[in-house]
Short mmCIF file of N, CA, C and O in Angstrom, two decimals:
data_model
loop_
_atom_site.label_atom_id
_atom_site.label_comp_id
_atom_site.label_asym_id
_atom_site.label_seq_id
_atom_site.Cartn_x
_atom_site.Cartn_y
_atom_site.Cartn_z
N MET D 1 71.97 0.03 33.65
CA MET D 1 70.72 -0.66 33.48
C MET D 1 69.57 0.36 33.49
O MET D 1 69.49 1.19 34.37
N ASN D 2 68.71 0.27 32.53
CA ASN D 2 67.59 1.19 32.40
C ASN D 2 66.39 0.61 33.13
O ASN D 2 65.91 -0.45 32.81
N THR D 3 65.89 1.36 34.13
CA THR D 3 64.78 0.86 34.92
C THR D 3 63.45 1.49 34.53
O THR D 3 62.43 1.18 35.12
N THR D 4 63.46 2.38 33.52
CA THR D 4 62.21 2.99 33.10
C THR D 4 61.41 2.00 32.28
O THR D 4 61.96 1.14 31.60
N ARG D 5 60.10 2.14 32.35
CA ARG D 5 59.24 1.25 31.59
C ARG D 5 59.22 1.65 30.13
O ARG D 5 59.20 2.82 29.80
N HIS D 6 59.20 0.69 29.27
CA HIS D 6 59.06 0.93 27.84
C HIS D 6 57.60 1.24 27.58
O HIS D 6 56.72 0.68 28.20
N THR D 7 57.30 2.11 26.62
CA THR D 7 55.92 2.54 26.41
C THR D 7 55.17 1.67 25.41
O THR D 7 54.06 1.99 25.02
N ASP D 8 55.75 0.57 24.96
CA ASP D 8 55.01 -0.34 24.09
C ASP D 8 53.92 -1.02 24.89
O ASP D 8 54.02 -1.19 26.10
N PRO D 9 52.83 -1.43 24.22
CA PRO D 9 51.77 -2.13 24.94
C PRO D 9 52.35 -3.33 25.68
O PRO D 9 53.15 -4.09 25.16
N ASN D 10 51.93 -3.44 26.92
CA ASN D 10 52.47 -4.48 27.79
C ASN D 10 51.31 -5.36 28.25
O ASN D 10 50.45 -4.92 29.00
N PRO D 11 51.30 -6.64 27.81
CA PRO D 11 50.19 -7.50 28.21
C PRO D 11 50.17 -7.78 29.71
O PRO D 11 49.15 -8.17 30.26
N GLN D 12 51.28 -7.56 30.38
CA GLN D 12 51.34 -7.80 31.82
C GLN D 12 50.90 -6.58 32.62
O GLN D 12 50.80 -6.66 33.84
N ALA D 13 50.67 -5.47 31.96
CA ALA D 13 50.30 -4.25 32.65
C ALA D 13 48.86 -4.37 33.16
O ALA D 13 48.02 -5.03 32.56
N THR D 14 48.61 -3.71 34.25
CA THR D 14 47.26 -3.68 34.80
C THR D 14 46.38 -2.82 33.90
O THR D 14 46.91 -2.03 33.10
N PRO D 15 45.07 -2.95 34.02
CA PRO D 15 44.20 -2.11 33.20
C PRO D 15 44.49 -0.61 33.41
O PRO D 15 44.47 0.15 32.45
N GLY D 16 44.78 -0.19 34.60
CA GLY D 16 45.12 1.21 34.86
C GLY D 16 46.39 1.61 34.16
O GLY D 16 46.48 2.71 33.60
N GLU D 17 47.39 0.73 34.18
CA GLU D 17 48.66 1.01 33.50
C GLU D 17 48.46 1.06 31.99
O GLU D 17 49.06 1.89 31.31
N GLN D 18 47.61 0.18 31.48
CA GLN D 18 47.33 0.18 30.04
C GLN D 18 46.66 1.49 29.61
O GLN D 18 46.98 2.04 28.56
N ILE D 19 45.76 1.99 30.44
CA ILE D 19 45.12 3.27 30.15
C ILE D 19 46.16 4.38 30.15
O ILE D 19 46.18 5.23 29.25
N LEU D 20 47.04 4.36 31.16
CA LEU D 20 48.08 5.39 31.23
C LEU D 20 49.02 5.31 30.03
O LEU D 20 49.44 6.34 29.48
N LEU D 21 49.36 4.08 29.63
CA LEU D 21 50.23 3.90 28.47
C LEU D 21 49.56 4.43 27.20
O LEU D 21 50.19 5.09 26.37
N ALA D 22 48.27 4.16 27.05
CA ALA D 22 47.54 4.65 25.89
C ALA D 22 47.51 6.18 25.90
O ALA D 22 47.69 6.82 24.85
N GLN D 23 47.29 6.77 27.06
CA GLN D 23 47.28 8.23 27.16
C GLN D 23 48.67 8.79 26.85
O GLN D 23 48.79 9.83 26.20
N LEU D 24 49.69 8.10 27.32
CA LEU D 24 51.06 8.55 27.05
C LEU D 24 51.34 8.53 25.55
O LEU D 24 51.91 9.48 25.01
N HIS D 25 50.91 7.47 24.87
CA HIS D 25 51.09 7.40 23.41
C HIS D 25 50.35 8.55 22.73
O HIS D 25 50.87 9.17 21.80
N GLN D 26 49.16 8.85 23.20
CA GLN D 26 48.37 9.94 22.61
C GLN D 26 49.07 11.28 22.81
O GLN D 26 49.15 12.09 21.89
N VAL D 27 49.59 11.50 23.99
CA VAL D 27 50.31 12.75 24.28
C VAL D 27 51.58 12.83 23.44
O VAL D 27 51.91 13.90 22.90
N GLN D 28 52.28 11.72 23.28
CA GLN D 28 53.49 11.71 22.47
C GLN D 28 53.17 12.06 21.02
O GLN D 28 53.88 12.84 20.38
N ARG D 29 52.09 11.47 20.48
CA ARG D 29 51.70 11.78 19.09
C ARG D 29 51.32 13.25 18.96
O ARG D 29 51.69 13.91 17.99
N ALA D 30 50.59 13.78 19.93
CA ALA D 30 50.21 15.19 19.88
C ALA D 30 51.44 16.09 19.95
O ALA D 30 51.53 17.10 19.25
N LEU D 31 52.40 15.73 20.78
CA LEU D 31 53.63 16.50 20.91
C LEU D 31 54.44 16.47 19.61
O LEU D 31 54.95 17.50 19.17
N GLU D 32 54.52 15.30 19.00
CA GLU D 32 55.24 15.18 17.74
C GLU D 32 54.57 16.02 16.65
O GLU D 32 55.23 16.69 15.86
N HIS D 33 53.24 16.01 16.64
CA HIS D 33 52.49 16.81 15.67
C HIS D 33 52.72 18.30 15.91
O HIS D 33 52.96 19.06 14.96
N ALA D 34 52.67 18.71 17.16
CA ALA D 34 52.89 20.12 17.49
C ALA D 34 54.31 20.55 17.13
O ALA D 34 54.53 21.65 16.63
N TYR D 35 55.28 19.67 17.35
CA TYR D 35 56.66 19.98 17.01
C TYR D 35 56.81 20.15 15.50
O TYR D 35 57.47 21.08 15.03
N ALA D 36 56.18 19.26 14.73
CA ALA D 36 56.26 19.36 13.27
C ALA D 36 55.61 20.65 12.78
O ALA D 36 56.14 21.33 11.89
N GLU D 37 54.47 21.01 13.37
CA GLU D 37 53.81 22.26 13.01
C GLU D 37 54.69 23.46 13.34
O GLU D 37 54.77 24.41 12.56
N ARG D 38 55.34 23.41 14.49
CA ARG D 38 56.22 24.52 14.88
C ARG D 38 57.38 24.66 13.91
O ARG D 38 57.74 25.79 13.53
N GLN D 39 57.96 23.55 13.50
CA GLN D 39 59.06 23.62 12.55
C GLN D 39 58.59 24.24 11.23
O GLN D 39 59.29 25.06 10.63
N GLN D 40 57.38 23.87 10.79
CA GLN D 40 56.84 24.42 9.55
C GLN D 40 56.60 25.92 9.71
O GLN D 40 56.92 26.71 8.81
N GLN D 41 56.06 26.33 10.84
CA GLN D 41 55.80 27.75 11.08
C GLN D 41 57.11 28.54 11.14
O GLN D 41 57.18 29.66 10.64
N GLU D 42 58.14 27.96 11.74
CA GLU D 42 59.43 28.64 11.79
C GLU D 42 60.01 28.81 10.39
O GLU D 42 60.59 29.86 10.07
N ALA D 43 59.84 27.80 9.54
CA ALA D 43 60.32 27.91 8.16
C ALA D 43 59.55 28.99 7.41
O ALA D 43 60.14 29.78 6.66
N GLU D 44 58.24 29.03 7.62
CA GLU D 44 57.43 30.07 6.96
C GLU D 44 57.80 31.46 7.47
O GLU D 44 57.86 32.41 6.69
N THR D 45 58.07 31.58 8.76
CA THR D 45 58.47 32.85 9.33
C THR D 45 59.80 33.31 8.74
O THR D 45 59.98 34.49 8.40
N ALA D 46 60.73 32.39 8.60
CA ALA D 46 62.03 32.73 8.01
C ALA D 46 61.86 33.19 6.56
O ALA D 46 62.50 34.15 6.13
N ALA D 47 60.99 32.51 5.81
CA ALA D 47 60.75 32.90 4.42
C ALA D 47 60.11 34.29 4.36
O ALA D 47 60.48 35.11 3.51
N CYS D 48 59.18 34.57 5.26
CA CYS D 48 58.55 35.89 5.30
C CYS D 48 59.56 36.97 5.67
O CYS D 48 59.55 38.05 5.10
N ALA D 49 60.42 36.67 6.62
CA ALA D 49 61.44 37.64 7.02
C ALA D 49 62.38 37.94 5.85
O ALA D 49 62.76 39.10 5.64
N GLN D 50 62.72 36.92 5.08
CA GLN D 50 63.58 37.13 3.91
C GLN D 50 62.86 37.98 2.88
O GLN D 50 63.45 38.89 2.28
N ARG D 51 61.57 37.73 2.69
CA ARG D 51 60.79 38.51 1.73
C ARG D 51 60.69 39.97 2.17
O ARG D 51 60.82 40.89 1.36
N VAL D 52 60.48 40.20 3.46
CA VAL D 52 60.43 41.56 3.99
C VAL D 52 61.75 42.27 3.75
O VAL D 52 61.79 43.43 3.33
N GLN D 53 62.84 41.56 4.01
CA GLN D 53 64.16 42.15 3.81
C GLN D 53 64.37 42.53 2.34
O GLN D 53 64.88 43.62 2.03
N THR D 54 63.94 41.66 1.43
CA THR D 54 64.07 41.94 0.00
C THR D 54 63.23 43.15 -0.39
O THR D 54 63.68 44.04 -1.11
N LEU D 55 61.99 43.20 0.10
CA LEU D 55 61.11 44.32 -0.22
C LEU D 55 61.62 45.63 0.36
O LEU D 55 61.51 46.69 -0.29
N GLU D 56 62.18 45.58 1.55
CA GLU D 56 62.75 46.81 2.14
C GLU D 56 63.92 47.31 1.31
O GLU D 56 64.07 48.52 1.10
N ALA D 57 64.74 46.40 0.82
CA ALA D 57 65.87 46.80 -0.03
C ALA D 57 65.36 47.42 -1.33
O ALA D 57 65.89 48.44 -1.78
N GLU D 58 64.31 46.81 -1.92
CA GLU D 58 63.74 47.38 -3.14
C GLU D 58 63.13 48.75 -2.88
O GLU D 58 63.27 49.67 -3.70
N LEU D 59 62.46 48.91 -1.74
CA LEU D 59 61.87 50.20 -1.39
C LEU D 59 62.96 51.25 -1.21
O LEU D 59 62.84 52.37 -1.72
N ASN D 60 64.01 50.91 -0.51
CA ASN D 60 65.11 51.86 -0.31
C ASN D 60 65.73 52.27 -1.65
O ASN D 60 66.05 53.45 -1.86
N GLN D 61 65.85 51.30 -2.54
CA GLN D 61 66.41 51.60 -3.86
C GLN D 61 65.48 52.52 -4.64
O GLN D 61 65.93 53.49 -5.28
N ALA D 62 64.18 52.25 -4.59
CA ALA D 62 63.21 53.10 -5.30
C ALA D 62 63.18 54.50 -4.70
O ALA D 62 63.09 55.50 -5.44
N GLN D 63 63.26 54.61 -3.39
CA GLN D 63 63.28 55.93 -2.74
C GLN D 63 64.53 56.70 -3.13
O GLN D 63 64.46 57.91 -3.38
N ALA D 64 65.66 56.03 -3.20
CA ALA D 64 66.90 56.70 -3.60
C ALA D 64 66.80 57.19 -5.04
O ALA D 64 67.24 58.31 -5.36
N HIS D 65 66.20 56.37 -5.88
CA HIS D 65 66.04 56.77 -7.29
C HIS D 65 65.11 57.98 -7.40
O HIS D 65 65.39 58.93 -8.13
N LEU D 66 64.00 57.95 -6.67
CA LEU D 66 63.07 59.08 -6.68
C LEU D 66 63.74 60.34 -6.16
O LEU D 66 63.59 61.42 -6.76
N ASN D 67 64.48 60.23 -5.09
CA ASN D 67 65.20 61.40 -4.55
C ASN D 67 66.19 61.95 -5.57
O ASN D 67 66.35 63.16 -5.69
N ALA D 68 66.85 61.05 -6.30
CA ALA D 68 67.81 61.50 -7.31
C ALA D 68 67.09 62.24 -8.44
O ALA D 68 67.58 63.27 -8.92
N VAL D 69 65.93 61.73 -8.84
CA VAL D 69 65.16 62.41 -9.90
C VAL D 69 64.71 63.78 -9.42
O VAL D 69 64.84 64.79 -10.13
N LEU D 70 64.14 63.82 -8.21
CA LEU D 70 63.62 65.09 -7.69
C LEU D 70 64.73 66.12 -7.48
O LEU D 70 64.47 67.32 -7.54
N ALA D 71 65.94 65.67 -7.23
CA ALA D 71 67.06 66.59 -7.01
C ALA D 71 67.80 66.93 -8.30
O ALA D 71 68.70 67.77 -8.30
N SER D 72 67.39 66.32 -9.41
CA SER D 72 68.12 66.53 -10.66
C SER D 72 67.85 67.92 -11.24
O SER D 72 66.83 68.54 -10.99
N ARG D 73 68.79 68.34 -12.01
CA ARG D 73 68.68 69.65 -12.66
C ARG D 73 67.52 69.67 -13.65
O ARG D 73 66.76 70.64 -13.71
N SER D 74 67.35 68.58 -14.38
CA SER D 74 66.27 68.54 -15.38
C SER D 74 64.90 68.60 -14.71
O SER D 74 63.97 69.20 -15.25
N TRP D 75 64.76 68.04 -13.54
CA TRP D 75 63.48 68.12 -12.81
C TRP D 75 63.19 69.57 -12.41
O TRP D 75 62.06 70.03 -12.53
N ARG D 76 64.23 70.23 -11.94
CA ARG D 76 64.03 71.64 -11.53
C ARG D 76 63.74 72.53 -12.74
O ARG D 76 62.89 73.42 -12.68
N ILE D 77 64.43 72.29 -13.85
CA ILE D 77 64.25 73.11 -15.05
C ILE D 77 62.85 72.94 -15.63
O ILE D 77 62.25 73.90 -16.12
N THR D 78 62.32 71.72 -15.57
CA THR D 78 61.01 71.46 -16.18
C THR D 78 59.85 71.71 -15.22
O THR D 78 58.69 71.49 -15.58
N ALA D 79 60.12 72.20 -14.02
CA ALA D 79 59.05 72.46 -13.03
C ALA D 79 57.99 73.41 -13.59
O ALA D 79 56.79 73.14 -13.44
N PRO D 80 58.37 74.54 -14.23
CA PRO D 80 57.33 75.44 -14.76
C PRO D 80 56.43 74.76 -15.79
O PRO D 80 55.22 74.97 -15.81
N LEU D 81 57.01 73.94 -16.62
CA LEU D 81 56.23 73.23 -17.63
C LEU D 81 55.24 72.27 -16.98
O LEU D 81 54.08 72.19 -17.39
N ARG D 82 55.67 71.57 -15.97
CA ARG D 82 54.77 70.64 -15.27
C ARG D 82 53.62 71.40 -14.60
O ARG D 82 52.48 70.93 -14.60
N ARG D 83 53.92 72.56 -14.04
CA ARG D 83 52.86 73.38 -13.42
C ARG D 83 51.84 73.81 -14.47
O ARG D 83 50.63 73.77 -14.21
N LEU D 84 52.32 74.21 -15.63
CA LEU D 84 51.39 74.62 -16.70
C LEU D 84 50.51 73.45 -17.14
O LEU D 84 49.32 73.62 -17.38
N LEU D 85 51.11 72.29 -17.27
CA LEU D 85 50.36 71.11 -17.70
C LEU D 85 49.32 70.70 -16.67
O LEU D 85 48.22 70.26 -17.05
N THR D 86 49.62 70.81 -15.40
CA THR D 86 48.65 70.41 -14.38
C THR D 86 47.53 71.44 -14.23
O THR D 86 46.43 71.08 -13.87
N ARG D 87 47.80 72.69 -14.53
CA ARG D 87 46.75 73.72 -14.48
C ARG D 87 45.76 73.54 -15.62
O ARG D 87 44.58 73.86 -15.48
N GLY D 88 46.22 73.03 -16.73
CA GLY D 88 45.39 72.86 -17.89
C GLY D 88 44.41 71.69 -17.79
O GLY D 88 43.50 71.58 -18.58
N LYS D 89 44.55 70.87 -16.82
CA LYS D 89 43.69 69.69 -16.70
C LYS D 89 42.38 69.99 -16.05
O LYS D 89 42.04 70.74 -15.30
#
């Protein structure tokens, strides 16, 4: 048997109880709103974390490609030519 009071408006409740019930409803609505906002923020955080992970992978790939270019034989062979071109500017 459940002995807790139901939070629906009770015409038999005293004015003080009615005030408390109204406050309880207000707090419940605020809590539900805060919970919904938190769920939305958690979803946005997860999406941002996924985006960061994707961007980090792209950055790592670009850095590896740049390192491969800089270490290539053709980059080393053309170094004197690039120096001449930059001096002429």
